[in-house]
PDB file of C-alpha atoms in Angstrom:
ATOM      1  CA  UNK A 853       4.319  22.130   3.403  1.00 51.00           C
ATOM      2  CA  UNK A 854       7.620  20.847   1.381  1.00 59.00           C
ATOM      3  CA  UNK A 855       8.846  17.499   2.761  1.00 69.00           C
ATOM      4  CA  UNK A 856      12.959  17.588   3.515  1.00 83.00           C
ATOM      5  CA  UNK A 857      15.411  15.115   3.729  1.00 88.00           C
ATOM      6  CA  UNK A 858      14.546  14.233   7.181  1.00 91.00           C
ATOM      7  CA  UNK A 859      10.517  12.826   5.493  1.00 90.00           C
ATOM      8  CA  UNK A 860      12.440  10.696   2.951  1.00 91.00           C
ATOM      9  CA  UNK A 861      15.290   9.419   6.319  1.00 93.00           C
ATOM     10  CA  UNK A 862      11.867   8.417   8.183  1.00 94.00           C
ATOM     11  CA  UNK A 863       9.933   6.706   5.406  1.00 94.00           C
ATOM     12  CA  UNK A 864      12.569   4.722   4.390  1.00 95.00           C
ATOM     13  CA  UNK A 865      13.360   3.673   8.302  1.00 96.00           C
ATOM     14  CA  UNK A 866       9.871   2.591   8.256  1.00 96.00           C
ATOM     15  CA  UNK A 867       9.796   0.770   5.073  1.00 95.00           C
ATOM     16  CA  UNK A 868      13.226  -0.976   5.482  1.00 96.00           C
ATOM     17  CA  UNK A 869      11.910  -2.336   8.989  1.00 97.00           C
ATOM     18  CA  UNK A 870       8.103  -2.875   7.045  1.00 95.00           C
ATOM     19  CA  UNK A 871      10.287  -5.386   4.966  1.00 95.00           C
ATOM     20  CA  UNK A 872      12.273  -6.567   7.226  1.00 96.00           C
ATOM     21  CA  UNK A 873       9.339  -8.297   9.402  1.00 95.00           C
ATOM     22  CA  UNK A 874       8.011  -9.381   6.132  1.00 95.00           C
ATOM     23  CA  UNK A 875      11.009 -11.553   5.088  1.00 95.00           C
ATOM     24  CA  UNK A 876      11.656 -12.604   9.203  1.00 96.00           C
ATOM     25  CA  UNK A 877       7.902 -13.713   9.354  1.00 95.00           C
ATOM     26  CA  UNK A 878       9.215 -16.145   6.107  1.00 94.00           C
ATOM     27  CA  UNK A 879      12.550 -16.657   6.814  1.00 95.00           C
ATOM     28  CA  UNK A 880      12.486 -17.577  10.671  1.00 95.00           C
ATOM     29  CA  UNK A 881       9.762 -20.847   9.492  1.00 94.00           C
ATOM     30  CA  UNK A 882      11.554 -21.506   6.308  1.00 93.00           C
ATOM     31  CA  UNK A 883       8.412 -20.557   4.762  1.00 93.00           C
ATOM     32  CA  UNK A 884       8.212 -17.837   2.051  1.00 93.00           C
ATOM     33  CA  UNK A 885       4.688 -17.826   1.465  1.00 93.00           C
ATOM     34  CA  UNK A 886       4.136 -14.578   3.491  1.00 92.00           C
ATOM     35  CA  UNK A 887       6.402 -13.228   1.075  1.00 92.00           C
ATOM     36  CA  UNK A 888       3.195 -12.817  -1.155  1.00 93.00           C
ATOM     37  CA  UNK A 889       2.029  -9.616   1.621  1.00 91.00           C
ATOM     38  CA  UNK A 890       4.725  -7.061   0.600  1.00 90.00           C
ATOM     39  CA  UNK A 891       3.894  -7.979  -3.561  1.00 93.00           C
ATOM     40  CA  UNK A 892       0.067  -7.416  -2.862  1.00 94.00           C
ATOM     41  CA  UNK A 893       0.788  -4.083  -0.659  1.00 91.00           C
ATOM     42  CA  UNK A 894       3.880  -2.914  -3.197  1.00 89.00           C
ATOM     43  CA  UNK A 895       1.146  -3.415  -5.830  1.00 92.00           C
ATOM     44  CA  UNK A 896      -2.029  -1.865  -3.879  1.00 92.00           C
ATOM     45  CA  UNK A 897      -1.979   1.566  -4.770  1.00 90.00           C
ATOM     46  CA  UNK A 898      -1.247   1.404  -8.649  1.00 93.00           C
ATOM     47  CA  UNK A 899      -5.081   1.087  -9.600  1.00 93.00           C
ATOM     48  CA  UNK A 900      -5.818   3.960  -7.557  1.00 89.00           C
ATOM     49  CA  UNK A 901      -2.900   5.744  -9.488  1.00 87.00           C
ATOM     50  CA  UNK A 902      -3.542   4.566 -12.522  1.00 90.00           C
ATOM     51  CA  UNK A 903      -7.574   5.666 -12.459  1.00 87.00           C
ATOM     52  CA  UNK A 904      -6.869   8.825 -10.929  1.00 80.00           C
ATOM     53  CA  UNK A 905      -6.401  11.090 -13.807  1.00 78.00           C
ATOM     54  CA  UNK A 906      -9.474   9.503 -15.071  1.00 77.00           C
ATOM     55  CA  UNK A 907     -11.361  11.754 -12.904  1.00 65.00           C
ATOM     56  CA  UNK A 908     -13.606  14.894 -14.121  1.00 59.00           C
ATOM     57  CA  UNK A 909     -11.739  17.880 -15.791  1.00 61.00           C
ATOM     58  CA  UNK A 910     -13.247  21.777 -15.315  1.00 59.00           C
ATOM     59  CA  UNK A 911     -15.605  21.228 -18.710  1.00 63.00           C
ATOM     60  CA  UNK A 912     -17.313  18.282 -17.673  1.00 61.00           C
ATOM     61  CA  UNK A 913     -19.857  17.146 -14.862  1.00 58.00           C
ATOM     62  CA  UNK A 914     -18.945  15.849 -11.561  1.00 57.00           C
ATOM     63  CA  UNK A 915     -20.760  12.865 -10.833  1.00 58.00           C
ATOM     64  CA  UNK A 916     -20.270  12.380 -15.006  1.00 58.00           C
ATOM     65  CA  UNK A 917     -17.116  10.724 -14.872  1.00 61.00           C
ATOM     66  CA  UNK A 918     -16.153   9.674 -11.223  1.00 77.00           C
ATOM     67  CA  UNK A 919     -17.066   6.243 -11.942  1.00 83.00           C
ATOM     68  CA  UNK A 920     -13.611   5.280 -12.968  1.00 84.00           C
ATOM     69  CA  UNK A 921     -11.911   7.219  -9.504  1.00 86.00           C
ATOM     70  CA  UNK A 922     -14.168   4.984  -7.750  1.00 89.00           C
ATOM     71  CA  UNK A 923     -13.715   1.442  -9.408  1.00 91.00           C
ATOM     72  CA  UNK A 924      -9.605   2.790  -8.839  1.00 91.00           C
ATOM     73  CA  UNK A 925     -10.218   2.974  -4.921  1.00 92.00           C
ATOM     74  CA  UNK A 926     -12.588   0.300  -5.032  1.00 95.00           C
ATOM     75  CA  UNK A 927      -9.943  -2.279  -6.529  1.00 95.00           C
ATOM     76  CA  UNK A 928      -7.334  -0.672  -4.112  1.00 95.00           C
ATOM     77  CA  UNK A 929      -9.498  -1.205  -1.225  1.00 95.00           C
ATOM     78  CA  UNK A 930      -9.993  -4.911  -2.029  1.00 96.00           C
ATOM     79  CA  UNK A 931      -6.300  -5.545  -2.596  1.00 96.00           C
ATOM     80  CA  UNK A 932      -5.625  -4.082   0.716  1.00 95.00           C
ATOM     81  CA  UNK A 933      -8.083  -6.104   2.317  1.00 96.00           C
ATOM     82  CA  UNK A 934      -6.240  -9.061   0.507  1.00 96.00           C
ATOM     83  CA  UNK A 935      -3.190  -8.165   1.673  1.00 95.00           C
ATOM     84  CA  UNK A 936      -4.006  -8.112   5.379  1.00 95.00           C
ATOM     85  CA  UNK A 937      -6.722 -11.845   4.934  1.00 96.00           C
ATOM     86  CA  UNK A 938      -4.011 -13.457   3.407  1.00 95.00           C
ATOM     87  CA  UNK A 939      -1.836 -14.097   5.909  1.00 96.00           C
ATOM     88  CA  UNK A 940      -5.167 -14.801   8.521  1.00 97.00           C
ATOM     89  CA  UNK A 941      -5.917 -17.216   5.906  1.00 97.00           C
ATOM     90  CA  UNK A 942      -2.784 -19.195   6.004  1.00 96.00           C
ATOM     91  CA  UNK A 943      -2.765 -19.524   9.873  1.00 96.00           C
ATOM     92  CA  UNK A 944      -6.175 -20.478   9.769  1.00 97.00           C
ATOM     93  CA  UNK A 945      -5.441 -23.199   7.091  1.00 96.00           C
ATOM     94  CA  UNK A 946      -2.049 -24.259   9.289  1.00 95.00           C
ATOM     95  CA  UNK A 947      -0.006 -23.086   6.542  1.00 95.00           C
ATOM     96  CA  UNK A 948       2.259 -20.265   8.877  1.00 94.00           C
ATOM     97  CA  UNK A 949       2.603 -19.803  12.151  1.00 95.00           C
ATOM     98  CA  UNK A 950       1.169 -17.039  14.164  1.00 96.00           C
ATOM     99  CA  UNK A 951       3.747 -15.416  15.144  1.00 96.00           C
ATOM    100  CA  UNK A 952       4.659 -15.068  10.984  1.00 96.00           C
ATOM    101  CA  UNK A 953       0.812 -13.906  10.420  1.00 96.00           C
ATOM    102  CA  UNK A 954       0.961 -11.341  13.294  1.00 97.00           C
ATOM    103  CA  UNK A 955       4.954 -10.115  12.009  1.00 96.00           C
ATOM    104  CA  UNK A 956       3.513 -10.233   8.801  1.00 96.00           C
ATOM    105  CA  UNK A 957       0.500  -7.828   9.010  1.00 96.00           C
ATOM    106  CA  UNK A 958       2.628  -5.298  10.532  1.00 96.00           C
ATOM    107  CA  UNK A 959       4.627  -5.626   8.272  1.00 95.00           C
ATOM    108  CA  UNK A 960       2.935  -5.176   5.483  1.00 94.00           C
ATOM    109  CA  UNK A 961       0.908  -2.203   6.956  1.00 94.00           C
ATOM    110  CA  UNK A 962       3.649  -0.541   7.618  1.00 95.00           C
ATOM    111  CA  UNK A 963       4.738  -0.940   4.140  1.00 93.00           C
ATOM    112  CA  UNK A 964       1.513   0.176   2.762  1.00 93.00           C
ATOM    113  CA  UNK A 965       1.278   2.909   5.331  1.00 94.00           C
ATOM    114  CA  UNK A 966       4.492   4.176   3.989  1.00 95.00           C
ATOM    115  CA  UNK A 967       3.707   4.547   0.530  1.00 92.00           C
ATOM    116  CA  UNK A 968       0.635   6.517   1.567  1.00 91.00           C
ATOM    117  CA  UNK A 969       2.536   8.425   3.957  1.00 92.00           C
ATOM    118  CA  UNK A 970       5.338   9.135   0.452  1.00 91.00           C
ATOM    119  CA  UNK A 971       2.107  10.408  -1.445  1.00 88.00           C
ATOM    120  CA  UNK A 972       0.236  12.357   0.658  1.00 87.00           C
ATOM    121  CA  UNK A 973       3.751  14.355   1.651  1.00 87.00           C
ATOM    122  CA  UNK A 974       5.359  14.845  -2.040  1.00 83.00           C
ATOM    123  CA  UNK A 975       1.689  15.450  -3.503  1.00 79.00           C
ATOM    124  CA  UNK A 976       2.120  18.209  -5.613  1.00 71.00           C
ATOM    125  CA  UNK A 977      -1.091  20.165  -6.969  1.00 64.00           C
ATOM    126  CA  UNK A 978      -0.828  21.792  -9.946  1.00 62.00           C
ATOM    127  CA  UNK A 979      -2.709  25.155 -10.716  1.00 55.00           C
ATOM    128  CA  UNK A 980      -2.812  27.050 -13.288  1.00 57.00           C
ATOM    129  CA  UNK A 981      -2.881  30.382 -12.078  1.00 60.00           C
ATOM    130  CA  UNK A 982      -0.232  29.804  -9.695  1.00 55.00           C
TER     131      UNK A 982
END
């Protein structure tokens, strides 16, 4: 399935309001520190990019080389648990308000969601005997 224009219109609605209730949950206290949520989820999926081509090839064994895939997801997962504590963190400590920690985490997931949403529709597999 080839993604059109009308994917790319619809991820970047979602995004631009994903950052938009990022900087409102900062700017409406006058306090940026939930600003840190859409750096930790901008920056979430790069160790899973970066370790993915570290994965087996056709001459080697499976379970072999998967190790580095799965430290990749593994330090994705924990940055995207970050991403969403952080801001749970902050309310709990009486750093933000509430309402900033709730606009925040939906913000932030819908950032994140986005960028999965991008990859999973512009994925292209390569073949060679295509």
């Amino acid at each position: 399935m080839a993604a059109g224009l009308k994917t790319v219109i619809l991820l970047s609605f979602v995004l631009a309001v994903g950052f938009l209730l990022i900087i409102l949950s900062c700017a409406l206290w006058a306090n940026w520190l939930p600003l840190l949520v859409a750096l930790i989820f901008v920056l979430a999926p790069l160790p899973n990019a970066l370790f993915a081509h570290c994965g087996a090839d056709d001459f080697s064994a499976h379970e072999s080389t998967a190790s580095a895939v799965d430290l990749g997801r593994f330090i994705t997962a924990t940055v995207v648990v970050t991403g969403f504590a952080l801001p749970i963190v902050l309310t709990h400590s009486e750093v933000i308000k509430p309402a900033a920690c709730v606009m925040s985490i939906i913000g932030g997931g819908l950032v994140y969601g986005t960028i999965l949403a991008y990859a999973a529709a512009f994925r292209q597999d390569y073949s060679e005997f295509d």
